Amino acid sequence: MKKYFNLIGVFLLVLVLNACGSGKNFSKMSFNDGIYQGKAENDDPKSSVEIIIEIKDNKIVASSSEFRDAKGNIKDENYGKEAGEAKYLLAQKSVAGMNQYAAILLDVQDPEKVDAISGATISNKLFKEAVWNALETAKK
């Protein structure tokens, strides 16, 4: 009986490991040329991102993003001003980080290779999700 439970445990572990490793593999995907839009939202803290990517010959040749706060305002040089100096500086660190993600995507060509920048970790997750949403519509 103990061997039976051990066997079930190993089987479940293999299933979990396969599920964790079954992420999307950009290098094995094919895309139609064109311009595609993706969006992602986060509930805590409430924020969103919209991205636009252009694909040509299965390569991302252009990328832009626009991050918004809970009120729908673009996160720009004014983001966080109303929260006081200390929080404003933190918010601006986040803005500086998130504004780099689109350019990094062009360099690395794979959403999963866009590493998080300190201060913009949640934005990184949103950015990747939005890119994958756009890529889903671009798939051949």
JSON list of C-alpha atoms in Angstrom, two decimals:
[
{"chain": "A", "resi": 1, "resn": "MET", "atom": "CA", "xyz": [0.00, 0.00, 0.00]},
{"chain": "A", "resi": 2, "resn": "LYS", "atom": "CA", "xyz": [2.86, 2.37, 0.88]},
{"chain": "A", "resi": 3, "resn": "LYS", "atom": "CA", "xyz": [4.46, 1.74, -2.53]},
{"chain": "A", "resi": 4, "resn": "TYR", "atom": "CA", "xyz": [1.15, 2.58, -4.18]},
{"chain": "A", "resi": 5, "resn": "PHE", "atom": "CA", "xyz": [0.99, 5.96, -2.40]},
{"chain": "A", "resi": 6, "resn": "ASN", "atom": "CA", "xyz": [4.63, 6.66, -3.27]},
{"chain": "A", "resi": 7, "resn": "LEU", "atom": "CA", "xyz": [3.91, 5.89, -6.91]},
{"chain": "A", "resi": 8, "resn": "ILE", "atom": "CA", "xyz": [0.92, 8.25, -6.87]},
{"chain": "A", "resi": 9, "resn": "GLY", "atom": "CA", "xyz": [3.09, 10.91, -5.23]},
{"chain": "A", "resi": 10, "resn": "VAL", "atom": "CA", "xyz": [5.76, 10.61, -7.92]},
{"chain": "A", "resi": 11, "resn": "PHE", "atom": "CA", "xyz": [3.11, 10.70, -10.64]},
{"chain": "A", "resi": 12, "resn": "LEU", "atom": "CA", "xyz": [1.56, 13.87, -9.20]},
{"chain": "A", "resi": 13, "resn": "LEU", "atom": "CA", "xyz": [4.98, 15.48, -8.87]},
{"chain": "A", "resi": 14, "resn": "VAL", "atom": "CA", "xyz": [5.71, 14.77, -12.54]},
{"chain": "A", "resi": 15, "resn": "LEU", "atom": "CA", "xyz": [2.35, 16.28, -13.50]},
{"chain": "A", "resi": 16, "resn": "VAL", "atom": "CA", "xyz": [3.03, 19.43, -11.49]},
{"chain": "A", "resi": 17, "resn": "LEU", "atom": "CA", "xyz": [6.53, 19.83, -12.92]},
{"chain": "A", "resi": 18, "resn": "ASN", "atom": "CA", "xyz": [5.25, 19.37, -16.47]},
{"chain": "A", "resi": 19, "resn": "ALA", "atom": "CA", "xyz": [2.50, 21.91, -15.88]},
{"chain": "A", "resi": 20, "resn": "CYS", "atom": "CA", "xyz": [5.00, 24.45, -14.54]},
{"chain": "A", "resi": 21, "resn": "GLY", "atom": "CA", "xyz": [7.32, 23.91, -17.48]},
{"chain": "A", "resi": 22, "resn": "SER", "atom": "CA", "xyz": [4.67, 24.02, -20.17]},
{"chain": "A", "resi": 23, "resn": "GLY", "atom": "CA", "xyz": [4.82, 27.78, -20.63]},
{"chain": "A", "resi": 24, "resn": "LYS", "atom": "CA", "xyz": [4.66, 29.36, -24.02]},
{"chain": "A", "resi": 25, "resn": "ASN", "atom": "CA", "xyz": [7.79, 28.93, -26.09]},
{"chain": "A", "resi": 26, "resn": "PHE", "atom": "CA", "xyz": [8.21, 32.00, -28.30]},
{"chain": "A", "resi": 27, "resn": "SER", "atom": "CA", "xyz": [11.05, 30.50, -30.34]},
{"chain": "A", "resi": 28, "resn": "LYS", "atom": "CA", "xyz": [8.81, 27.65, -31.53]},
{"chain": "A", "resi": 29, "resn": "MET", "atom": "CA", "xyz": [5.89, 29.86, -32.56]},
{"chain": "A", "resi": 30, "resn": "SER", "atom": "CA", "xyz": [5.10, 31.32, -35.99]},
{"chain": "A", "resi": 31, "resn": "PHE", "atom": "CA", "xyz": [3.36, 34.64, -36.47]},
{"chain": "A", "resi": 32, "resn": "ASN", "atom": "CA", "xyz": [1.61, 36.52, -39.24]},
{"chain": "A", "resi": 33, "resn": "ASP", "atom": "CA", "xyz": [3.11, 39.85, -40.23]},
{"chain": "A", "resi": 34, "resn": "GLY", "atom": "CA", "xyz": [1.12, 42.81, -38.96]},
{"chain": "A", "resi": 35, "resn": "ILE", "atom": "CA", "xyz": [0.42, 45.14, -36.09]},
{"chain": "A", "resi": 36, "resn": "TYR", "atom": "CA", "xyz": [-1.18, 43.64, -32.99]},
{"chain": "A", "resi": 37, "resn": "GLN", "atom": "CA", "xyz": [-2.53, 45.04, -29.75]},
{"chain": "A", "resi": 38, "resn": "GLY", "atom": "CA", "xyz": [-2.62, 43.39, -26.35]},
{"chain": "A", "resi": 39, "resn": "LYS", "atom": "CA", "xyz": [-3.96, 44.42, -22.97]},
{"chain": "A", "resi": 40, "resn": "ALA", "atom": "CA", "xyz": [-3.59, 43.19, -19.40]},
{"chain": "A", "resi": 41, "resn": "GLU", "atom": "CA", "xyz": [-5.12, 44.37, -16.12]},
{"chain": "A", "resi": 42, "resn": "ASN", "atom": "CA", "xyz": [-4.17, 43.92, -12.50]},
{"chain": "A", "resi": 43, "resn": "ASP", "atom": "CA", "xyz": [-6.61, 44.19, -9.60]},
{"chain": "A", "resi": 44, "resn": "ASP", "atom": "CA", "xyz": [-4.22, 44.79, -6.69]},
{"chain": "A", "resi": 45, "resn": "PRO", "atom": "CA", "xyz": [-3.05, 47.47, -7.12]},
{"chain": "A", "resi": 46, "resn": "LYS", "atom": "CA", "xyz": [-5.46, 48.35, -9.89]},
{"chain": "A", "resi": 47, "resn": "SER", "atom": "CA", "xyz": [-3.53, 49.11, -13.07]},
{"chain": "A", "resi": 48, "resn": "SER", "atom": "CA", "xyz": [-3.40, 48.16, -16.73]},
{"chain": "A", "resi": 49, "resn": "VAL", "atom": "CA", "xyz": [-1.16, 48.17, -19.77]},
{"chain": "A", "resi": 50, "resn": "GLU", "atom": "CA", "xyz": [-1.86, 48.27, -23.47]},
{"chain": "A", "resi": 51, "resn": "ILE", "atom": "CA", "xyz": [0.86, 47.29, -25.88]},
{"chain": "A", "resi": 52, "resn": "ILE", "atom": "CA", "xyz": [1.22, 47.47, -29.63]},
{"chain": "A", "resi": 53, "resn": "ILE", "atom": "CA", "xyz": [3.71, 45.25, -31.42]},
{"chain": "A", "resi": 54, "resn": "GLU", "atom": "CA", "xyz": [4.58, 44.95, -35.08]},
{"chain": "A", "resi": 55, "resn": "ILE", "atom": "CA", "xyz": [5.72, 41.62, -36.45]},
{"chain": "A", "resi": 56, "resn": "LYS", "atom": "CA", "xyz": [7.59, 41.14, -39.69]},
{"chain": "A", "resi": 57, "resn": "ASP", "atom": "CA", "xyz": [9.21, 37.88, -40.85]},
{"chain": "A", "resi": 58, "resn": "ASN", "atom": "CA", "xyz": [8.43, 36.27, -37.48]},
{"chain": "A", "resi": 59, "resn": "LYS", "atom": "CA", "xyz": [10.32, 38.98, -35.60]},
{"chain": "A", "resi": 60, "resn": "ILE", "atom": "CA", "xyz": [9.04, 41.78, -33.36]},
{"chain": "A", "resi": 61, "resn": "VAL", "atom": "CA", "xyz": [10.19, 44.93, -35.18]},
{"chain": "A", "resi": 62, "resn": "ALA", "atom": "CA", "xyz": [8.31, 47.56, -33.15]},
{"chain": "A", "resi": 63, "resn": "SER", "atom": "CA", "xyz": [6.90, 47.71, -29.66]},
{"chain": "A", "resi": 64, "resn": "SER", "atom": "CA", "xyz": [5.21, 50.36, -27.54]},
{"chain": "A", "resi": 65, "resn": "SER", "atom": "CA", "xyz": [3.34, 50.30, -24.27]},
{"chain": "A", "resi": 66, "resn": "GLU", "atom": "CA", "xyz": [1.08, 52.54, -22.22]},
{"chain": "A", "resi": 67, "resn": "PHE", "atom": "CA", "xyz": [0.62, 51.87, -18.52]},
{"chain": "A", "resi": 68, "resn": "ARG", "atom": "CA", "xyz": [-2.41, 53.28, -16.65]},
{"chain": "A", "resi": 69, "resn": "ASP", "atom": "CA", "xyz": [-3.38, 53.65, -13.02]},
{"chain": "A", "resi": 70, "resn": "ALA", "atom": "CA", "xyz": [-6.68, 52.74, -11.35]},
{"chain": "A", "resi": 71, "resn": "LYS", "atom": "CA", "xyz": [-8.30, 55.97, -12.59]},
{"chain": "A", "resi": 72, "resn": "GLY", "atom": "CA", "xyz": [-7.23, 55.30, -16.17]},
{"chain": "A", "resi": 73, "resn": "ASN", "atom": "CA", "xyz": [-4.54, 57.99, -16.11]},
{"chain": "A", "resi": 74, "resn": "ILE", "atom": "CA", "xyz": [-1.33, 57.30, -18.01]},
{"chain": "A", "resi": 75, "resn": "LYS", "atom": "CA", "xyz": [1.59, 56.61, -15.70]},
{"chain": "A", "resi": 76, "resn": "ASP", "atom": "CA", "xyz": [3.93, 59.42, -16.73]},
{"chain": "A", "resi": 77, "resn": "GLU", "atom": "CA", "xyz": [6.01, 62.17, -15.12]},
{"chain": "A", "resi": 78, "resn": "ASN", "atom": "CA", "xyz": [2.96, 63.19, -13.06]},
{"chain": "A", "resi": 79, "resn": "TYR", "atom": "CA", "xyz": [2.25, 59.72, -11.70]},
{"chain": "A", "resi": 80, "resn": "GLY", "atom": "CA", "xyz": [2.37, 59.74, -7.89]},
{"chain": "A", "resi": 81, "resn": "LYS", "atom": "CA", "xyz": [2.70, 63.53, -7.45]},
{"chain": "A", "resi": 82, "resn": "GLU", "atom": "CA", "xyz": [-0.38, 63.78, -5.26]},
{"chain": "A", "resi": 83, "resn": "ALA", "atom": "CA", "xyz": [0.97, 61.15, -2.84]},
{"chain": "A", "resi": 84, "resn": "GLY", "atom": "CA", "xyz": [3.83, 63.24, -1.44]},
{"chain": "A", "resi": 85, "resn": "GLU", "atom": "CA", "xyz": [7.51, 63.48, -2.29]},
{"chain": "A", "resi": 86, "resn": "ALA", "atom": "CA", "xyz": [8.66, 60.05, -1.03]},
{"chain": "A", "resi": 87, "resn": "LYS", "atom": "CA", "xyz": [5.87, 58.13, -2.81]},
{"chain": "A", "resi": 88, "resn": "TYR", "atom": "CA", "xyz": [6.30, 60.28, -5.90]},
{"chain": "A", "resi": 89, "resn": "LEU", "atom": "CA", "xyz": [9.96, 59.29, -6.13]},
{"chain": "A", "resi": 90, "resn": "LEU", "atom": "CA", "xyz": [9.02, 55.60, -5.83]},
{"chain": "A", "resi": 91, "resn": "ALA", "atom": "CA", "xyz": [6.29, 55.99, -8.44]},
{"chain": "A", "resi": 92, "resn": "GLN", "atom": "CA", "xyz": [8.72, 57.65, -10.81]},
{"chain": "A", "resi": 93, "resn": "LYS", "atom": "CA", "xyz": [11.22, 54.83, -10.30]},
{"chain": "A", "resi": 94, "resn": "SER", "atom": "CA", "xyz": [8.45, 52.48, -11.38]},
{"chain": "A", "resi": 95, "resn": "VAL", "atom": "CA", "xyz": [7.62, 54.62, -14.42]},
{"chain": "A", "resi": 96, "resn": "ALA", "atom": "CA", "xyz": [11.29, 54.69, -15.46]},
{"chain": "A", "resi": 97, "resn": "GLY", "atom": "CA", "xyz": [11.44, 50.89, -15.25]},
{"chain": "A", "resi": 98, "resn": "MET", "atom": "CA", "xyz": [8.19, 50.15, -17.02]},
{"chain": "A", "resi": 99, "resn": "ASN", "atom": "CA", "xyz": [9.07, 52.51, -19.86]},
{"chain": "A", "resi": 100, "resn": "GLN", "atom": "CA", "xyz": [12.06, 50.30, -20.70]},
{"chain": "A", "resi": 101, "resn": "TYR", "atom": "CA", "xyz": [10.11, 47.08, -21.26]},
{"chain": "A", "resi": 102, "resn": "ALA", "atom": "CA", "xyz": [9.06, 47.76, -24.86]},
{"chain": "A", "resi": 103, "resn": "ALA", "atom": "CA", "xyz": [12.65, 48.45, -25.95]},
{"chain": "A", "resi": 104, "resn": "ILE", "atom": "CA", "xyz": [13.93, 45.41, -24.07]},
{"chain": "A", "resi": 105, "resn": "LEU", "atom": "CA", "xyz": [11.37, 43.25, -25.88]},
{"chain": "A", "resi": 106, "resn": "LEU", "atom": "CA", "xyz": [12.82, 44.36, -29.21]},
{"chain": "A", "resi": 107, "resn": "ASP", "atom": "CA", "xyz": [16.29, 43.31, -28.07]},
{"chain": "A", "resi": 108, "resn": "VAL", "atom": "CA", "xyz": [15.42, 39.93, -26.54]},
{"chain": "A", "resi": 109, "resn": "GLN", "atom": "CA", "xyz": [12.53, 38.99, -28.91]},
{"chain": "A", "resi": 110, "resn": "ASP", "atom": "CA", "xyz": [10.79, 36.87, -26.28]},
{"chain": "A", "resi": 111, "resn": "PRO", "atom": "CA", "xyz": [8.34, 38.17, -23.65]},
{"chain": "A", "resi": 112, "resn": "GLU", "atom": "CA", "xyz": [9.64, 35.69, -21.07]},
{"chain": "A", "resi": 113, "resn": "LYS", "atom": "CA", "xyz": [13.16, 37.12, -21.44]},
{"chain": "A", "resi": 114, "resn": "VAL", "atom": "CA", "xyz": [12.05, 40.64, -20.46]},
{"chain": "A", "resi": 115, "resn": "ASP", "atom": "CA", "xyz": [13.45, 40.70, -16.95]},
{"chain": "A", "resi": 116, "resn": "ALA", "atom": "CA", "xyz": [11.77, 42.72, -14.22]},
{"chain": "A", "resi": 117, "resn": "ILE", "atom": "CA", "xyz": [13.33, 46.04, -13.32]},
{"chain": "A", "resi": 118, "resn": "SER", "atom": "CA", "xyz": [13.46, 47.00, -9.64]},
{"chain": "A", "resi": 119, "resn": "GLY", "atom": "CA", "xyz": [10.44, 49.12, -8.80]},
{"chain": "A", "resi": 120, "resn": "ALA", "atom": "CA", "xyz": [8.44, 47.89, -11.80]},
{"chain": "A", "resi": 121, "resn": "THR", "atom": "CA", "xyz": [7.94, 44.21, -11.02]},
{"chain": "A", "resi": 122, "resn": "ILE", "atom": "CA", "xyz": [4.13, 44.19, -11.21]},
{"chain": "A", "resi": 123, "resn": "SER", "atom": "CA", "xyz": [4.35, 46.16, -14.44]},
{"chain": "A", "resi": 124, "resn": "ASN", "atom": "CA", "xyz": [6.69, 43.51, -15.84]},
{"chain": "A", "resi": 125, "resn": "LYS", "atom": "CA", "xyz": [4.12, 40.79, -15.23]},
{"chain": "A", "resi": 126, "resn": "LEU", "atom": "CA", "xyz": [1.41, 42.90, -16.85]},
{"chain": "A", "resi": 127, "resn": "PHE", "atom": "CA", "xyz": [3.64, 43.76, -19.80]},
{"chain": "A", "resi": 128, "resn": "LYS", "atom": "CA", "xyz": [4.40, 40.10, -20.49]},
{"chain": "A", "resi": 129, "resn": "GLU", "atom": "CA", "xyz": [0.73, 39.17, -20.25]},
{"chain": "A", "resi": 130, "resn": "ALA", "atom": "CA", "xyz": [-0.23, 41.94, -22.68]},
{"chain": "A", "resi": 131, "resn": "VAL", "atom": "CA", "xyz": [2.47, 40.87, -25.14]},
{"chain": "A", "resi": 132, "resn": "TRP", "atom": "CA", "xyz": [1.30, 37.26, -25.00]},
{"chain": "A", "resi": 133, "resn": "ASN", "atom": "CA", "xyz": [-2.27, 38.43, -25.60]},
{"chain": "A", "resi": 134, "resn": "ALA", "atom": "CA", "xyz": [-1.12, 40.28, -28.71]},
{"chain": "A", "resi": 135, "resn": "LEU", "atom": "CA", "xyz": [0.95, 37.32, -29.89]},
{"chain": "A", "resi": 136, "resn": "GLU", "atom": "CA", "xyz": [-2.04, 35.01, -29.54]},
{"chain": "A", "resi": 137, "resn": "THR", "atom": "CA", "xyz": [-3.86, 37.02, -32.19]},
{"chain": "A", "resi": 138, "resn": "ALA", "atom": "CA", "xyz": [-0.74, 37.05, -34.40]},
{"chain": "A", "resi": 139, "resn": "LYS", "atom": "CA", "xyz": [-0.16, 33.27, -34.35]},
{"chain": "A", "resi": 140, "resn": "LYS", "atom": "CA", "xyz": [-0.27, 31.36, -37.62]}
]
